[in-house]
Structure formats: C-alpha cells, structure tokens
mmCIF file of C-alpha atoms in Angstrom:
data_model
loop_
_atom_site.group_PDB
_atom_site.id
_atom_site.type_symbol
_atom_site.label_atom_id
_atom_site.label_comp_id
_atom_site.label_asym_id
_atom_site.label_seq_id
_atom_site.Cartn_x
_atom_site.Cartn_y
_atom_site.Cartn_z
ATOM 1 C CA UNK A 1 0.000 0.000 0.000
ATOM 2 C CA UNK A 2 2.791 2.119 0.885
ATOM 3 C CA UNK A 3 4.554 1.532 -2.527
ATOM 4 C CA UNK A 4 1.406 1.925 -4.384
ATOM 5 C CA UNK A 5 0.995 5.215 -2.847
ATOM 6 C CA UNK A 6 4.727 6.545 -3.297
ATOM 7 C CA UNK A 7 3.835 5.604 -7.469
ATOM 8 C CA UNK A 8 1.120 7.827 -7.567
ATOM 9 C CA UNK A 9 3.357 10.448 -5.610
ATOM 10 C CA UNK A 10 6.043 9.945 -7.914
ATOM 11 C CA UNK A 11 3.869 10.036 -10.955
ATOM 12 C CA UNK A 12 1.962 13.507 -10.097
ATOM 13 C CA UNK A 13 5.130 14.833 -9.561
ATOM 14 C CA UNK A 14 6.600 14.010 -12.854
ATOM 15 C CA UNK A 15 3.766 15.023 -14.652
ATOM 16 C CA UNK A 16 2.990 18.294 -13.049
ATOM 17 C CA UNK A 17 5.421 20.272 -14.851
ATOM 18 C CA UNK A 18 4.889 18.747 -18.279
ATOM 19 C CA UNK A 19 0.999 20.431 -17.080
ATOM 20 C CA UNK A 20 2.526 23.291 -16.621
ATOM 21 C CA UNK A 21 4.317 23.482 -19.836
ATOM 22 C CA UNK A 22 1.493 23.156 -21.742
ATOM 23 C CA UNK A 23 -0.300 26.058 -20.271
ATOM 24 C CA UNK A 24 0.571 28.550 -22.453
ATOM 25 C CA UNK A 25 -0.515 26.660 -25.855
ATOM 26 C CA UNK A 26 -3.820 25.955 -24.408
ATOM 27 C CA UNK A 27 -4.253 29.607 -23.560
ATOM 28 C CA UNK A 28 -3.367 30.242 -27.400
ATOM 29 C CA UNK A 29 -5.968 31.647 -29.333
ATOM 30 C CA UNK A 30 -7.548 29.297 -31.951
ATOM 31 C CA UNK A 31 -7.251 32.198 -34.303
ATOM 32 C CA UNK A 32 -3.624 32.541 -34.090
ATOM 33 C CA UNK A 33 -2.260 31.222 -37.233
ATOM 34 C CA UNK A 34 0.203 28.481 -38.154
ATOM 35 C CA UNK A 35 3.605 29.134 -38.435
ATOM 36 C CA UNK A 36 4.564 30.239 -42.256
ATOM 37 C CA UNK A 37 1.390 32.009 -41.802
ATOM 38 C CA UNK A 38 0.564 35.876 -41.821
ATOM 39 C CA UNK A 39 -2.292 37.562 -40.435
ATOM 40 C CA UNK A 40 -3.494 40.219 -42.132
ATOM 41 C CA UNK A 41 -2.520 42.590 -39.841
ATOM 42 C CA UNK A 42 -4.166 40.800 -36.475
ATOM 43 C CA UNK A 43 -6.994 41.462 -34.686
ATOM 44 C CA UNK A 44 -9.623 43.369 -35.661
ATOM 45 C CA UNK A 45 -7.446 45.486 -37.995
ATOM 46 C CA UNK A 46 -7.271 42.692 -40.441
ATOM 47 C CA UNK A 47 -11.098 42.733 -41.113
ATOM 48 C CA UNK A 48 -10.948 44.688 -44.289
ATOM 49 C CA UNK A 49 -9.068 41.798 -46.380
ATOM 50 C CA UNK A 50 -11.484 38.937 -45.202
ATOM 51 C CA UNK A 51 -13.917 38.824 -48.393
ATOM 52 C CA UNK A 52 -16.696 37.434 -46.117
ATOM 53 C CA UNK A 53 -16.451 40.409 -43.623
ATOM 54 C CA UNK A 54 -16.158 42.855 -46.350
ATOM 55 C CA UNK A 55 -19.195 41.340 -47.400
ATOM 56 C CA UNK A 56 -21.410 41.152 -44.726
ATOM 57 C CA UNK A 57 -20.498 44.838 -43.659
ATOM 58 C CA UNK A 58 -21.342 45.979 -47.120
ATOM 59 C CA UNK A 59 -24.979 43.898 -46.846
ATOM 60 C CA UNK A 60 -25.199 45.263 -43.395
ATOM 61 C CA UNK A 61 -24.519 49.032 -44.718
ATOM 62 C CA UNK A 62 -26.087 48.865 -48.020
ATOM 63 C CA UNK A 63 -29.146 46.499 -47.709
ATOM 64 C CA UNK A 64 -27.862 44.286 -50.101
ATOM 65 C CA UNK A 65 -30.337 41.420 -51.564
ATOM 66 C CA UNK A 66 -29.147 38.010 -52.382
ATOM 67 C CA UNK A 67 -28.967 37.955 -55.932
ATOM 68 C CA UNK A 68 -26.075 41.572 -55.042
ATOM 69 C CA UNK A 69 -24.676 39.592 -52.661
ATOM 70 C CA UNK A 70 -23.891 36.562 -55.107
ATOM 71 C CA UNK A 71 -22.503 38.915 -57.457
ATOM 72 C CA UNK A 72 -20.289 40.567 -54.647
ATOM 73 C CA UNK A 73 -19.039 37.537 -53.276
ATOM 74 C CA UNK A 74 -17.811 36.653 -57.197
ATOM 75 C CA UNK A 75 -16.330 40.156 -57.468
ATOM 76 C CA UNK A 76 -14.431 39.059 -54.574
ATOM 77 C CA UNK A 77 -13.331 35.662 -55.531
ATOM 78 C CA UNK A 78 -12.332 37.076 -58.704
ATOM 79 C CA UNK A 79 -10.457 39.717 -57.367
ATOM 80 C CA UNK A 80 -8.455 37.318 -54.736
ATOM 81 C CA UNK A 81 -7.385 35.168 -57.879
ATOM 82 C CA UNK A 82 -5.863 37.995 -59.791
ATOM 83 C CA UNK A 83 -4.310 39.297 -56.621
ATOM 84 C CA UNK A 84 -3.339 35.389 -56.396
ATOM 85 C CA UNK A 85 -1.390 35.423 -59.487
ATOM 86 C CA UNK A 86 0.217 38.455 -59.303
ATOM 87 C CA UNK A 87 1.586 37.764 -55.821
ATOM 88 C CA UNK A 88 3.768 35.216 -57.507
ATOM 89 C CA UNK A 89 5.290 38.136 -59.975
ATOM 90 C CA UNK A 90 8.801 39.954 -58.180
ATOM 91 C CA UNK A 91 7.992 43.253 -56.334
ATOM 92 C CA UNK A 92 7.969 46.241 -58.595
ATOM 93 C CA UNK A 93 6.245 49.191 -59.474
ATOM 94 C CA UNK A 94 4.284 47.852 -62.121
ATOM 95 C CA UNK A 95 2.721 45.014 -59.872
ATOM 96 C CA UNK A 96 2.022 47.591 -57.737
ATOM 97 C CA UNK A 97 0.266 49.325 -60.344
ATOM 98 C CA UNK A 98 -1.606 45.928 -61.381
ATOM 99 C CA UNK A 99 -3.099 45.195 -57.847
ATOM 100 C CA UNK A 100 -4.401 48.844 -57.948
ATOM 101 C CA UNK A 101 -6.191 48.152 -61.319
ATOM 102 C CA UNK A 102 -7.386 45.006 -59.907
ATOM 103 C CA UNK A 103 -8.966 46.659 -56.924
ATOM 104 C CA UNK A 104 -10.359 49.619 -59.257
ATOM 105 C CA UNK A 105 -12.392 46.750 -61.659
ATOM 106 C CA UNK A 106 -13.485 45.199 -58.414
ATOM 107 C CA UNK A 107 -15.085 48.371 -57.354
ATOM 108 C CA UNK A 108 -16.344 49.015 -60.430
ATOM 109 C CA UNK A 109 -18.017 45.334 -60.759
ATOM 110 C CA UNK A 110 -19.541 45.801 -57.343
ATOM 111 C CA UNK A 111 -20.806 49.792 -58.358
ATOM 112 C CA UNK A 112 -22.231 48.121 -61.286
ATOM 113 C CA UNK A 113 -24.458 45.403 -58.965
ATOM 114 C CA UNK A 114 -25.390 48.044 -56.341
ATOM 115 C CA UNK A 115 -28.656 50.714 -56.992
ATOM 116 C CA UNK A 116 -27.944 54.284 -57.595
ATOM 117 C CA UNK A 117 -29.007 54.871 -53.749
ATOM 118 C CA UNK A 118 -26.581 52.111 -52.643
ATOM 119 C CA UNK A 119 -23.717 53.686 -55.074
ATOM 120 C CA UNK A 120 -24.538 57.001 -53.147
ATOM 121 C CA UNK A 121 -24.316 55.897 -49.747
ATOM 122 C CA UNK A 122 -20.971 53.095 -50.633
ATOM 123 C CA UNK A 123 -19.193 56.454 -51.675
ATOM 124 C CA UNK A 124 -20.283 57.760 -48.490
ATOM 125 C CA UNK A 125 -18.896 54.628 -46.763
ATOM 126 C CA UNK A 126 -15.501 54.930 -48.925
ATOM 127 C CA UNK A 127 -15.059 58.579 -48.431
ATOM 128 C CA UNK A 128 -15.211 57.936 -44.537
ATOM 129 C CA UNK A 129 -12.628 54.994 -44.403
ATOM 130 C CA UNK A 130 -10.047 57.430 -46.636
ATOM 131 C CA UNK A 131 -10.718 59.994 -43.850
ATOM 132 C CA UNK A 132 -10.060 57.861 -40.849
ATOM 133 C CA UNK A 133 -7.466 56.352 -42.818
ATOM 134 C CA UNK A 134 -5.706 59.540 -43.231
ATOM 135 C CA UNK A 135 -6.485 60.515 -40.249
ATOM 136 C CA UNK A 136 -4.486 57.634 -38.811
ATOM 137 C CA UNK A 137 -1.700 58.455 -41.376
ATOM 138 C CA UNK A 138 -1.160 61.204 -39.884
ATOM 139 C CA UNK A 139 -1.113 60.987 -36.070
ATOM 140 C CA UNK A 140 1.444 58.366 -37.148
ATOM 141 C CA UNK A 141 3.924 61.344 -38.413
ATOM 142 C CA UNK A 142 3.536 59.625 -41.994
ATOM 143 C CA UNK A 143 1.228 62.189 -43.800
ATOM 144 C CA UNK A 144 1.921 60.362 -46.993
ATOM 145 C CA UNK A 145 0.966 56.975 -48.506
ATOM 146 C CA UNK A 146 3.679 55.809 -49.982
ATOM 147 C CA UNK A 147 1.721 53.761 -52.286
ATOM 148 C CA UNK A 148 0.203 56.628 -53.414
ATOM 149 C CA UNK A 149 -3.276 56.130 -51.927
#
C-alpha cells in the first residue's frame, strides 16, 4: 500500500510540470495562425481583407439582396485570384500598379451590382474609411501613402 501510494506520488510529480508546460498553448488563441502564416494585420485590424467580412459589412450598410450579394461575393473571388497570381510576380512598381487596377475593376463590378441609392451611400462609406485612414496616417507622423493612396 505504501509503494502503491509513493507511485502515484512519484507520478503527479513528474507530470505536473509537463501540465505546466502546456499552459501557455492551451491559452493560445484558436485564431492565431500556423507558423509560415501571416495575419493580415491581427486582430480586428485585419477585417478589411477577409472577403466574407467585407461582405457582410457591405450587406449590413447597403441592404444588399441576395442575388447583389452573389454577385459581390464573385467580385471578390475574382479579385483574390488575380491578386493570387500576381503575388507570384517579383515586387515592382508595375505590380504595384496591377493590384491597384485590380482593386479599381473590383469596385467598379460591385458599383455596377449596387442601386444608384446604394452607389450614393458606398461612396459615403468609402469617403469615410479614406478619412479615418488619413487621419491615422497622420497621427502616425507619416502624412503620406507611400503607395500613393
């Protein structure tokens, strides 16, 4: 009994701190991603590149119906697969230039879904993420984009 006692002793003991190590990757966020992965720019900052977010915001904001927000969501997917491509180009100017025209057709495809109220009110919406944007710019000491935006 005394043996079978000083076991289970021994055995807590032994696997207390291997508890203990594993502490911190239970307290891990499920979010967090895997290594050779980047967030977008973490937390709620990156909301703006997840298509599905974008999305819902904009049916949220603009009252979109399902047949706009089919056409959105393919906007979207069609976008991320020329983005896709070009991502596997070398850095330059003119790629930088090509993701720009990318994201100008993609707003235009999306313009072209919405009704003239919902045009009027997503330029509203635009106009007052460029302000915040700048604004954050700014109190940064930047002032300038440099990619020109």
């Amino acid at each position: 009994m005394k043996k079978q006692s000083l076991s289970f002793l021994l055995a807590a003991a032994l696997s207390l701190p291997m508890l203990a190590a594993s502490l911190p990757a239970l307290a891990q966020d499920a979010g967090t991603p895997a290594d050779g992965e980047r967030p977008c720019h973490g937390g709620r900052r990156g909301h703006h590149r997840d298509p599905e977010r974008r999305l819902q915001h904009m049916t949220q904001a603009l009252g979109l119906d399902a047949n706009q927000v089919a056409l959105v969501r393919q906007a979207f997917e069609q976008a991320r697969a020329e983005h896709e491509a070009l991502r596997a180009q070398p850095r330059s100017p003119e790629r930088r230039e090509q993701h720009r025209a990318i994201m100008e057709r993609t707003r235009e495809r999306i313009d072209a879904v919405l009704t003239p109220e919902q045009r009027v009110r997503a330029e509203q919406l635009r106009a007052q993420h460029d302000a915040r944007r700048q604004m954050r710019r700014e109190q940064r000491g930047g002032g300038v984009d440099p990619r020109g935006i």
